[in-house]
Amino acid sequence: MCGIIGYVGPRDASKVVVEGLRRMEYRGYDSAGVAVIADGALDVRKKAGKITNLDAAAADHPLAASETGIGHTRWATHGGPTDFNAHPHVSANGRVALIHNGIIENFAPLRAELEQGGVTFRSETDSEVAAQLLGRAVADGADLADAMRSVCNRLHGAFTLVAIDAAEPGRLVAARRNSPLVVGVGDGENFVASDVAAFIEFTRQAIELGQDQVVDVTRDGVTVTDFDGRPAESHPFEVTWDLSAAEKQGYDWFMRKEIYEQPQAVADTLLGRYNEDGSLKLDELHIPEAELRTIDKIIIVACGTAYYAGMVAKYAIEHWTRIACEVEIASEFRYRDPIITPRTLVVTLSQSGETADTLMAIRHAREQGAKVIAICNTNGATIPRESDAVIYTHAGPEIGVASTKGFLTQVAACYLLGLYLAQVRETKFGDEIGAIMSELAAVPPLIQRVLDEIEPIKQLAAKHVETESVLFLGRHVGYPVALEGALKLKEIAYLHAEGFPAGELKHGPIALVENQIPIFVVVPPQGRDQLHDKVISNIQEVRARGAFTVVLAEDDDHEVTPYADFLFRLPKVSTLMQPLVATVPLQMFACEVASLKGYDVDQPRNLAKSVTVE
Ligand code: F6R
């Protein structure tokens, strides 16, 4: 959601802050703003729209030079994306500037209380109440950190807050509850941000903040306490990737760069997690094997693309472990009162590790006694911290709002987990596990082959750029691939796109088929002949009704050729490995269509990455 940064140090704070915001703009781009302290007063610029609008405002009226600054990119919740609603919010007495990510659920009574006390609000946001409360407390003589703690104790909901006081240059105070915040520790300078990408240019030393903690930051020090002022434990870590990973490196879009990074991302996710004989070694899984043997149900919980990765994983996990596996949309999970026992294993998938719906599902599962394993791409994020164990996907930062390498690496990590469970529970022989592991390890060069041969997909996109609707069909693991193909197209090309199980079409959706509508079909590998042949019948059914069939089929599948208006060849892999190669052309098709339509591929309308509100 929103991107937050704060800086204290010798550099020009407004420059550090704006550059940090640029690196986090994927988190929200409805408006942006900066506040710095100069000559005992706040200097603030904020503008609706993307950071370029803020740049223009700052070019007309440059921000004062300062050693202390905060900045924010917003994804609007309360109040539209206007200049007034943009952060930072300044307290009525002009002392405190504050930025907020999250939702303050009890803002209405707090606002009424402040208004009764004579405060005039300048925005429609929930966030401004925190600025006003903080301004009032420091005016009454409270120390900024004490004031922050007392304000936090009055707020309900999810929040990261960062504040500066005009009377105290060289200091900022931040707090978090259910919303991300990391501290960047430099040499004579310190940072706070929603994401390490904001400060990776200056330091790789970071500190994870825990739940309900306040951090007091100056040039030379960082002090962490809980909301009652007691010293609190925090966890230092080193960021393992560098600035180049957070830059486009010559690509037009982060999304395209991330599509091309997939062979490496999948290889890195597998690296070091299996032995030469193909047996699994998931050292990071600190759940005793004896406990894993008692598991009688797995529930995979995730949102969006991660949910589709979970759908793929279900087929593999059930097949390899014979444990019943459900897949559930995180935002629905706790509201249906799921049956959870201490023998239930909940597996959550989250690229960002901060998705609020997934986090709440984890908390519910753990309260009910389940063990939770997180599969996550972001070191030290809230979801892995609140889980019993974590398997990190080593995809590197994913910055394009539409998830690509997140999906492939989540599938790969789920497969590692599934094979590990099969090993521990002995539902597969060691040589069988070794054979599947070798297939998985052989996938990255095959993804590379798909990318090397992707050109015709770009031409296909050019041909269909004006189409209004696209359908995607698949069966078995091809079905979630179809859903993912449709989601990508909706998200970034704003097209009507739907994914269906190919067999379900005749039960209703076939009525959508009209002349020349492009229909993508993921054809399962041959060998599972019933499945393969049935999909070929499904292709014929839509073709007979005038569809333009785009067929993704393995190398030597000649049976499909007569029914394909466009044929894309996939490397020959087993059924369960096919999603890892078949998703790639669908990602690229969406990226191309959106580019050709002139849309902002990395920052599609209405969306933001890392969805930290429920
Ligand atoms: C789709 C997309 C979203 C995310 C979803 C979960 O391209 O990016 O659907 O997959 O919001 O996000 P994470 O994986 O960060 O929990």
Short mmCIF file of N, CA, C and O in Angstrom, two decimals, residues 326-448:
data_model
loop_
_atom_site.label_atom_id
_atom_site.label_comp_id
_atom_site.label_asym_id
_atom_site.label_seq_id
_atom_site.Cartn_x
_atom_site.Cartn_y
_atom_site.Cartn_z
N GLU A 326 -6.43 -28.18 1.07
CA GLU A 326 -7.40 -27.18 0.60
C GLU A 326 -6.64 -25.91 0.24
O GLU A 326 -5.58 -25.66 0.79
N VAL A 327 -7.22 -25.12 -0.64
CA VAL A 327 -6.62 -23.82 -0.96
C VAL A 327 -7.70 -22.78 -0.71
O VAL A 327 -8.84 -22.94 -1.17
N GLU A 328 -7.35 -21.74 -0.01
CA GLU A 328 -8.39 -20.78 0.39
C GLU A 328 -7.92 -19.34 0.17
O GLU A 328 -6.77 -19.01 0.47
N ILE A 329 -8.82 -18.52 -0.31
CA ILE A 329 -8.55 -17.08 -0.43
C ILE A 329 -8.42 -16.52 0.99
O ILE A 329 -9.33 -16.71 1.81
N ALA A 330 -7.33 -15.84 1.27
CA ALA A 330 -7.05 -15.44 2.66
C ALA A 330 -8.15 -14.57 3.26
O ALA A 330 -8.50 -14.72 4.43
N SER A 331 -8.72 -13.68 2.46
CA SER A 331 -9.72 -12.75 3.02
C SER A 331 -11.01 -13.46 3.39
O SER A 331 -11.86 -12.89 4.08
N GLU A 332 -11.21 -14.69 2.93
CA GLU A 332 -12.42 -15.45 3.26
C GLU A 332 -12.18 -16.41 4.42
O GLU A 332 -13.12 -16.88 5.06
N PHE A 333 -10.92 -16.73 4.65
CA PHE A 333 -10.54 -17.86 5.50
C PHE A 333 -11.18 -17.82 6.88
O PHE A 333 -11.96 -18.69 7.26
N ARG A 334 -10.89 -16.77 7.64
CA ARG A 334 -11.32 -16.83 9.04
C ARG A 334 -12.82 -16.59 9.20
O ARG A 334 -13.39 -16.89 10.24
N TYR A 335 -13.45 -16.06 8.16
CA TYR A 335 -14.88 -15.75 8.29
C TYR A 335 -15.78 -16.95 8.06
O TYR A 335 -16.96 -16.90 8.30
N ARG A 336 -15.20 -18.04 7.56
CA ARG A 336 -16.07 -19.21 7.36
C ARG A 336 -15.87 -20.22 8.49
O ARG A 336 -16.34 -21.35 8.38
N ASP A 337 -15.16 -19.85 9.54
CA ASP A 337 -14.93 -20.74 10.67
C ASP A 337 -14.33 -22.07 10.22
O ASP A 337 -14.93 -23.13 10.38
N PRO A 338 -13.15 -22.04 9.60
CA PRO A 338 -12.57 -23.26 9.04
C PRO A 338 -12.26 -24.29 10.13
O PRO A 338 -11.99 -23.92 11.28
N ILE A 339 -12.31 -25.54 9.75
CA ILE A 339 -12.01 -26.60 10.73
C ILE A 339 -10.50 -26.74 10.82
O ILE A 339 -9.83 -27.16 9.87
N ILE A 340 -9.96 -26.33 11.96
CA ILE A 340 -8.51 -26.33 12.18
C ILE A 340 -8.24 -27.05 13.48
O ILE A 340 -8.91 -26.80 14.48
N THR A 341 -7.27 -27.94 13.47
CA THR A 341 -6.87 -28.62 14.70
C THR A 341 -5.34 -28.53 14.80
O THR A 341 -4.69 -28.09 13.85
N PRO A 342 -4.76 -28.98 15.90
CA PRO A 342 -3.29 -28.96 15.98
C PRO A 342 -2.64 -29.85 14.92
O PRO A 342 -1.44 -29.77 14.70
N ARG A 343 -3.44 -30.69 14.25
CA ARG A 343 -2.87 -31.52 13.18
C ARG A 343 -3.03 -30.88 11.80
O ARG A 343 -2.76 -31.51 10.78
N THR A 344 -3.50 -29.65 11.79
CA THR A 344 -3.64 -28.93 10.50
C THR A 344 -2.36 -28.14 10.24
O THR A 344 -1.85 -27.46 11.14
N LEU A 345 -1.87 -28.25 9.03
CA LEU A 345 -0.72 -27.41 8.64
C LEU A 345 -1.24 -26.33 7.70
O LEU A 345 -1.83 -26.63 6.66
N VAL A 346 -1.06 -25.08 8.09
CA VAL A 346 -1.46 -23.97 7.22
C VAL A 346 -0.21 -23.47 6.51
O VAL A 346 0.81 -23.21 7.14
N VAL A 347 -0.29 -23.38 5.19
CA VAL A 347 0.84 -22.87 4.40
C VAL A 347 0.38 -21.57 3.78
O VAL A 347 -0.64 -21.52 3.08
N THR A 348 1.10 -20.48 4.06
CA THR A 348 0.69 -19.21 3.47
C THR A 348 1.72 -18.81 2.42
O THR A 348 2.92 -19.00 2.61
N LEU A 349 1.21 -18.27 1.33
CA LEU A 349 2.10 -17.81 0.25
C LEU A 349 1.97 -16.30 0.17
O LEU A 349 0.85 -15.79 0.06
N SER A 350 3.08 -15.60 0.23
CA SER A 350 3.02 -14.14 0.08
C SER A 350 4.37 -13.62 -0.40
O SER A 350 5.38 -13.81 0.27
N GLN A 351 4.35 -12.98 -1.54
CA GLN A 351 5.58 -12.38 -2.05
C GLN A 351 6.06 -11.29 -1.10
O GLN A 351 7.21 -11.29 -0.67
N SER A 352 5.16 -10.38 -0.75
CA SER A 352 5.55 -9.22 0.07
C SER A 352 5.74 -9.58 1.54
O SER A 352 6.51 -8.94 2.24
N GLY A 353 5.00 -10.58 1.99
CA GLY A 353 5.04 -10.91 3.42
C GLY A 353 4.29 -9.91 4.28
O GLY A 353 4.38 -9.95 5.51
N GLU A 354 3.55 -9.02 3.66
CA GLU A 354 2.84 -7.99 4.43
C GLU A 354 1.35 -7.97 4.14
O GLU A 354 0.64 -7.10 4.67
N THR A 355 0.86 -8.84 3.28
CA THR A 355 -0.54 -8.79 2.88
C THR A 355 -1.45 -8.99 4.10
O THR A 355 -1.42 -10.03 4.74
N ALA A 356 -2.26 -7.97 4.38
CA ALA A 356 -3.03 -7.97 5.64
C ALA A 356 -4.00 -9.15 5.69
O ALA A 356 -4.16 -9.77 6.74
N ASP A 357 -4.66 -9.46 4.58
CA ASP A 357 -5.63 -10.56 4.60
C ASP A 357 -4.93 -11.88 4.98
O ASP A 357 -5.46 -12.68 5.75
N THR A 358 -3.74 -12.07 4.44
CA THR A 358 -3.00 -13.31 4.72
C THR A 358 -2.52 -13.32 6.17
O THR A 358 -2.59 -14.34 6.86
N LEU A 359 -2.07 -12.17 6.63
CA LEU A 359 -1.60 -12.06 8.01
C LEU A 359 -2.71 -12.40 9.01
O LEU A 359 -2.51 -13.13 9.97
N MET A 360 -3.89 -11.87 8.75
CA MET A 360 -5.01 -12.12 9.66
C MET A 360 -5.39 -13.61 9.64
O MET A 360 -5.77 -14.18 10.66
N ALA A 361 -5.27 -14.22 8.46
CA ALA A 361 -5.57 -15.65 8.36
C ALA A 361 -4.57 -16.46 9.19
O ALA A 361 -4.93 -17.40 9.90
N ILE A 362 -3.30 -16.05 9.15
CA ILE A 362 -2.27 -16.74 9.96
C ILE A 362 -2.60 -16.64 11.43
O ILE A 362 -2.53 -17.61 12.17
N ARG A 363 -2.94 -15.44 11.85
CA ARG A 363 -3.22 -15.25 13.28
C ARG A 363 -4.39 -16.14 13.69
O ARG A 363 -4.35 -16.77 14.74
N HIS A 364 -5.40 -16.19 12.84
CA HIS A 364 -6.56 -17.02 13.17
C HIS A 364 -6.14 -18.49 13.26
O HIS A 364 -6.49 -19.19 14.21
N ALA A 365 -5.35 -18.94 12.29
CA ALA A 365 -4.94 -20.35 12.25
C ALA A 365 -4.13 -20.70 13.50
O ALA A 365 -4.32 -21.75 14.11
N ARG A 366 -3.24 -19.80 13.89
CA ARG A 366 -2.39 -20.12 15.05
C ARG A 366 -3.20 -20.10 16.35
O ARG A 366 -2.97 -20.90 17.24
N GLU A 367 -4.17 -19.17 16.40
CA GLU A 367 -5.04 -19.16 17.60
C GLU A 367 -5.78 -20.49 17.74
O GLU A 367 -6.05 -20.94 18.84
N GLN A 368 -6.09 -21.11 16.60
CA GLN A 368 -6.82 -22.38 16.63
C GLN A 368 -5.88 -23.58 16.81
O GLN A 368 -6.29 -24.71 16.73
N GLY A 369 -4.59 -23.31 16.94
CA GLY A 369 -3.64 -24.38 17.25
C GLY A 369 -2.92 -24.97 16.05
O GLY A 369 -2.16 -25.93 16.20
N ALA A 370 -3.14 -24.42 14.84
CA ALA A 370 -2.45 -24.96 13.66
C ALA A 370 -1.00 -24.51 13.64
O ALA A 370 -0.65 -23.48 14.21
N LYS A 371 -0.17 -25.27 12.96
CA LYS A 371 1.21 -24.83 12.68
C LYS A 371 1.15 -24.07 11.35
O LYS A 371 0.43 -24.46 10.43
N VAL A 372 1.94 -23.01 11.24
CA VAL A 372 1.91 -22.22 10.01
C VAL A 372 3.30 -22.15 9.39
O VAL A 372 4.27 -21.78 10.06
N ILE A 373 3.38 -22.50 8.12
CA ILE A 373 4.63 -22.32 7.36
C ILE A 373 4.37 -21.22 6.33
O ILE A 373 3.41 -21.30 5.56
N ALA A 374 5.24 -20.22 6.33
CA ALA A 374 5.10 -19.14 5.35
C ALA A 374 6.05 -19.40 4.19
O ALA A 374 7.20 -19.81 4.42
N ILE A 375 5.57 -19.16 2.99
CA ILE A 375 6.46 -19.14 1.83
C ILE A 375 6.46 -17.69 1.38
O ILE A 375 5.41 -17.13 1.05
N CYS A 376 7.61 -17.05 1.46
CA CYS A 376 7.64 -15.59 1.38
C CYS A 376 8.91 -15.13 0.66
O CYS A 376 9.94 -15.80 0.71
N ASN A 377 8.82 -13.95 0.05
CA ASN A 377 10.00 -13.44 -0.68
C ASN A 377 10.70 -12.32 0.06
O ASN A 377 11.73 -11.85 -0.41
N THR A 378 10.13 -11.85 1.15
CA THR A 378 10.69 -10.64 1.77
C THR A 378 11.21 -10.95 3.16
O THR A 378 10.43 -11.23 4.08
N ASN A 379 12.53 -10.86 3.27
CA ASN A 379 13.20 -11.16 4.52
C ASN A 379 12.66 -10.32 5.66
O ASN A 379 12.56 -9.11 5.53
N GLY A 380 12.32 -10.97 6.74
CA GLY A 380 11.95 -10.23 7.94
C GLY A 380 10.59 -9.57 7.90
O GLY A 380 10.25 -8.79 8.78
N ALA A 381 9.78 -9.87 6.88
CA ALA A 381 8.45 -9.25 6.81
C ALA A 381 7.56 -9.84 7.91
O ALA A 381 7.92 -10.82 8.57
N THR A 382 6.40 -9.23 8.09
CA THR A 382 5.54 -9.61 9.22
C THR A 382 5.05 -11.05 9.11
O THR A 382 5.01 -11.77 10.11
N ILE A 383 4.66 -11.48 7.92
CA ILE A 383 4.10 -12.83 7.77
C ILE A 383 5.11 -13.91 8.18
O ILE A 383 4.79 -14.76 9.01
N PRO A 384 6.35 -13.90 7.66
CA PRO A 384 7.28 -14.92 8.16
C PRO A 384 7.55 -14.79 9.65
O PRO A 384 7.72 -15.79 10.34
N ARG A 385 7.57 -13.54 10.13
CA ARG A 385 7.86 -13.37 11.56
C ARG A 385 6.77 -13.98 12.44
O ARG A 385 7.04 -14.46 13.53
N GLU A 386 5.56 -13.93 11.94
CA GLU A 386 4.45 -14.45 12.77
C GLU A 386 4.12 -15.90 12.46
O GLU A 386 3.11 -16.42 12.93
N SER A 387 4.94 -16.57 11.66
CA SER A 387 4.68 -17.97 11.33
C SER A 387 5.62 -18.87 12.13
O SER A 387 6.61 -18.40 12.68
N ASP A 388 5.31 -20.17 12.15
CA ASP A 388 6.17 -21.09 12.89
C ASP A 388 7.46 -21.37 12.12
O ASP A 388 8.48 -21.69 12.71
N ALA A 389 7.40 -21.30 10.81
CA ALA A 389 8.59 -21.55 9.99
C ALA A 389 8.41 -20.82 8.66
O ALA A 389 7.29 -20.44 8.30
N VAL A 390 9.52 -20.62 7.99
CA VAL A 390 9.44 -19.92 6.70
C VAL A 390 10.36 -20.58 5.68
O VAL A 390 11.46 -21.02 6.01
N ILE A 391 9.86 -20.64 4.45
CA ILE A 391 10.74 -21.00 3.32
C ILE A 391 10.79 -19.74 2.45
O ILE A 391 9.76 -19.33 1.90
N TYR A 392 11.94 -19.13 2.37
CA TYR A 392 12.04 -17.93 1.55
C TYR A 392 12.20 -18.31 0.08
O TYR A 392 12.97 -19.21 -0.26
N THR A 393 11.47 -17.61 -0.77
CA THR A 393 11.70 -17.72 -2.21
C THR A 393 12.79 -16.68 -2.48
O THR A 393 12.69 -15.56 -2.00
N HIS A 394 13.81 -17.06 -3.19
CA HIS A 394 14.90 -16.10 -3.39
C HIS A 394 14.77 -15.43 -4.75
O HIS A 394 15.62 -15.54 -5.61
N ALA A 395 13.65 -14.72 -4.93
CA ALA A 395 13.37 -14.13 -6.24
C ALA A 395 14.03 -12.76 -6.40
O ALA A 395 14.07 -12.22 -7.50
N GLY A 396 14.53 -12.17 -5.32
CA GLY A 396 14.99 -10.78 -5.39
C GLY A 396 13.77 -9.87 -5.38
O GLY A 396 12.63 -10.35 -5.46
N PRO A 397 13.98 -8.56 -5.29
CA PRO A 397 12.83 -7.66 -5.14
C PRO A 397 11.90 -7.73 -6.36
O PRO A 397 12.37 -7.72 -7.49
N GLU A 398 10.60 -7.79 -6.09
CA GLU A 398 9.62 -7.73 -7.18
C GLU A 398 8.96 -6.36 -7.08
O GLU A 398 8.29 -6.06 -6.10
N ILE A 399 9.16 -5.56 -8.11
CA ILE A 399 8.74 -4.16 -8.04
C ILE A 399 7.52 -3.88 -8.93
O ILE A 399 6.66 -3.09 -8.57
N GLY A 400 7.46 -4.54 -10.08
CA GLY A 400 6.25 -4.40 -10.92
C GLY A 400 5.06 -4.82 -10.08
O GLY A 400 5.13 -5.81 -9.35
N VAL A 401 3.98 -4.06 -10.15
CA VAL A 401 2.83 -4.37 -9.30
C VAL A 401 2.26 -5.75 -9.64
O VAL A 401 1.85 -6.50 -8.76
N ALA A 402 2.26 -6.11 -10.92
CA ALA A 402 1.76 -7.43 -11.30
C ALA A 402 2.83 -8.47 -10.99
O ALA A 402 3.96 -8.39 -11.47
N SER A 403 2.46 -9.44 -10.21
CA SER A 403 3.44 -10.45 -9.76
C SER A 403 3.76 -11.44 -10.88
O SER A 403 2.86 -11.94 -11.56
N THR A 404 5.04 -11.71 -11.09
CA THR A 404 5.45 -12.66 -12.14
C THR A 404 6.41 -13.68 -11.52
O THR A 404 6.05 -14.83 -11.32
N LYS A 405 7.62 -13.21 -11.20
CA LYS A 405 8.58 -14.17 -10.61
C LYS A 405 8.10 -14.61 -9.23
O LYS A 405 8.48 -15.69 -8.76
N GLY A 406 7.24 -13.81 -8.61
CA GLY A 406 6.63 -14.23 -7.35
C GLY A 406 5.89 -15.55 -7.56
O GLY A 406 6.05 -16.49 -6.79
N PHE A 407 5.09 -15.61 -8.62
CA PHE A 407 4.27 -16.81 -8.89
C PHE A 407 5.15 -18.04 -9.11
O PHE A 407 4.96 -19.08 -8.46
N LEU A 408 6.10 -17.93 -10.02
CA LEU A 408 6.91 -19.11 -10.34
C LEU A 408 7.70 -19.59 -9.13
O LEU A 408 7.82 -20.80 -8.88
N THR A 409 8.24 -18.67 -8.35
CA THR A 409 9.05 -19.10 -7.21
C THR A 409 8.17 -19.64 -6.08
O THR A 409 8.60 -20.52 -5.33
N GLN A 410 6.95 -19.14 -5.99
CA GLN A 410 6.04 -19.71 -4.98
C GLN A 410 5.70 -21.15 -5.34
O GLN A 410 5.66 -22.03 -4.48
N VAL A 411 5.46 -21.40 -6.63
CA VAL A 411 5.18 -22.78 -7.05
C VAL A 411 6.39 -23.66 -6.73
O VAL A 411 6.27 -24.75 -6.15
N ALA A 412 7.59 -23.16 -7.07
CA ALA A 412 8.81 -23.96 -6.84
C ALA A 412 8.98 -24.25 -5.35
O ALA A 412 9.29 -25.39 -4.95
N ALA A 413 8.76 -23.23 -4.51
CA ALA A 413 8.94 -23.44 -3.06
C ALA A 413 7.88 -24.40 -2.51
O ALA A 413 8.17 -25.23 -1.64
N CYS A 414 6.67 -24.31 -3.01
CA CYS A 414 5.62 -25.26 -2.58
C CYS A 414 6.01 -26.69 -2.97
O CYS A 414 5.75 -27.63 -2.23
N TYR A 415 6.61 -26.83 -4.15
CA TYR A 415 7.03 -28.17 -4.58
C TYR A 415 8.11 -28.71 -3.65
O TYR A 415 8.11 -29.88 -3.30
N LEU A 416 9.04 -27.83 -3.25
CA LEU A 416 10.06 -28.27 -2.29
C LEU A 416 9.40 -28.75 -1.00
O LEU A 416 9.74 -29.80 -0.46
N LEU A 417 8.43 -27.98 -0.54
CA LEU A 417 7.75 -28.35 0.70
C LEU A 417 7.00 -29.67 0.51
O LEU A 417 7.06 -30.56 1.37
N GLY A 418 6.31 -29.82 -0.61
CA GLY A 418 5.55 -31.05 -0.87
C GLY A 418 6.47 -32.26 -0.90
O GLY A 418 6.17 -33.31 -0.29
N LEU A 419 7.61 -32.12 -1.56
CA LEU A 419 8.55 -33.25 -1.64
C LEU A 419 9.15 -33.54 -0.27
O LEU A 419 9.36 -34.70 0.09
N TYR A 420 9.40 -32.49 0.48
CA TYR A 420 9.95 -32.68 1.83
C TYR A 420 8.95 -33.45 2.71
O TYR A 420 9.31 -34.38 3.42
N LEU A 421 7.69 -33.07 2.62
CA LEU A 421 6.66 -33.77 3.41
C LEU A 421 6.57 -35.23 2.96
O LEU A 421 6.43 -36.14 3.79
N ALA A 422 6.68 -35.46 1.65
CA ALA A 422 6.63 -36.84 1.14
C ALA A 422 7.81 -37.64 1.68
O ALA A 422 7.68 -38.82 2.03
N GLN A 423 8.96 -36.98 1.79
CA GLN A 423 10.18 -37.63 2.31
C GLN A 423 10.00 -37.98 3.80
O GLN A 423 10.25 -39.10 4.22
N VAL A 424 9.53 -36.98 4.56
CA VAL A 424 9.39 -37.17 6.00
C VAL A 424 8.33 -38.23 6.30
O VAL A 424 8.48 -39.05 7.19
N ARG A 425 7.26 -38.21 5.53
CA ARG A 425 6.14 -39.12 5.80
C ARG A 425 6.24 -40.43 5.02
O ARG A 425 5.38 -41.30 5.12
N GLU A 426 7.31 -40.52 4.19
CA GLU A 426 7.59 -41.73 3.41
C GLU A 426 6.42 -42.15 2.53
O GLU A 426 6.09 -43.33 2.39
N THR A 427 5.79 -41.15 1.92
CA THR A 427 4.70 -41.48 0.99
C THR A 427 5.24 -41.68 -0.43
O THR A 427 4.50 -42.04 -1.34
N LYS A 428 6.51 -41.38 -0.62
CA LYS A 428 7.20 -41.65 -1.89
C LYS A 428 8.55 -42.27 -1.53
O LYS A 428 9.14 -41.90 -0.51
N PHE A 429 9.03 -43.14 -2.38
CA PHE A 429 10.36 -43.70 -2.17
C PHE A 429 11.40 -42.63 -2.48
O PHE A 429 11.16 -41.71 -3.28
N GLY A 430 12.57 -42.79 -1.87
CA GLY A 430 13.65 -41.82 -2.07
C GLY A 430 13.99 -41.62 -3.54
O GLY A 430 14.20 -40.49 -3.99
N ASP A 431 14.02 -42.69 -4.32
CA ASP A 431 14.40 -42.53 -5.73
C ASP A 431 13.31 -41.79 -6.51
O ASP A 431 13.59 -41.04 -7.44
N GLU A 432 12.06 -41.96 -6.07
CA GLU A 432 10.97 -41.23 -6.75
C GLU A 432 11.11 -39.73 -6.46
O GLU A 432 10.98 -38.89 -7.36
N ILE A 433 11.40 -39.42 -5.20
CA ILE A 433 11.58 -38.01 -4.82
C ILE A 433 12.77 -37.44 -5.59
O ILE A 433 12.70 -36.33 -6.15
N GLY A 434 13.85 -38.22 -5.66
CA GLY A 434 15.04 -37.78 -6.39
C GLY A 434 14.72 -37.49 -7.86
O GLY A 434 15.19 -36.50 -8.43
N ALA A 435 13.89 -38.35 -8.46
CA ALA A 435 13.57 -38.16 -9.88
C ALA A 435 12.76 -36.88 -10.08
O ALA A 435 13.00 -36.11 -11.02
N ILE A 436 11.80 -36.63 -9.17
CA ILE A 436 10.98 -35.41 -9.32
C ILE A 436 11.86 -34.18 -9.09
O ILE A 436 11.76 -33.17 -9.80
N MET A 437 12.75 -34.29 -8.08
CA MET A 437 13.63 -33.16 -7.77
C MET A 437 14.52 -32.85 -8.98
O MET A 437 14.76 -31.67 -9.30
N SER A 438 14.99 -33.89 -9.66
CA SER A 438 15.84 -33.63 -10.85
C SER A 438 15.04 -32.91 -11.93
O SER A 438 15.55 -32.02 -12.61
N GLU A 439 13.78 -33.31 -12.07
CA GLU A 439 12.94 -32.62 -13.08
C GLU A 439 12.80 -31.15 -12.72
O GLU A 439 12.90 -30.28 -13.58
N LEU A 440 12.55 -30.91 -11.40
CA LEU A 440 12.36 -29.52 -10.96
C LEU A 440 13.65 -28.72 -11.18
O LEU A 440 13.62 -27.58 -11.67
N ALA A 441 14.76 -29.33 -10.84
CA ALA A 441 16.05 -28.63 -10.98
C ALA A 441 16.36 -28.35 -12.46
O ALA A 441 17.12 -27.43 -12.77
N ALA A 442 15.75 -29.11 -13.36
CA ALA A 442 16.03 -28.92 -14.79
C ALA A 442 15.13 -27.84 -15.41
O ALA A 442 15.28 -27.49 -16.59
N VAL A 443 14.20 -27.30 -14.63
CA VAL A 443 13.24 -26.36 -15.19
C VAL A 443 13.83 -24.98 -15.55
O VAL A 443 13.49 -24.43 -16.61
N PRO A 444 14.73 -24.39 -14.72
CA PRO A 444 15.18 -23.02 -15.07
C PRO A 444 15.68 -22.84 -16.51
O PRO A 444 15.24 -21.89 -17.19
N PRO A 445 16.53 -23.75 -17.05
CA PRO A 445 16.91 -23.54 -18.46
C PRO A 445 15.73 -23.67 -19.43
O PRO A 445 15.74 -23.07 -20.52
N LEU A 446 14.72 -24.41 -19.03
CA LEU A 446 13.54 -24.53 -19.91
C LEU A 446 12.72 -23.24 -19.91
O LEU A 446 12.15 -22.85 -20.93
N ILE A 447 12.68 -22.57 -18.75
CA ILE A 447 12.02 -21.25 -18.71
C ILE A 447 12.80 -20.30 -19.62
O ILE A 447 12.23 -19.51 -20.38
N GLN A 448 14.13 -20.43 -19.55
CA GLN A 448 14.97 -19.58 -20.42
C GLN A 448 14.65 -19.84 -21.89
O GLN A 448 14.55 -18.93 -22.69
#
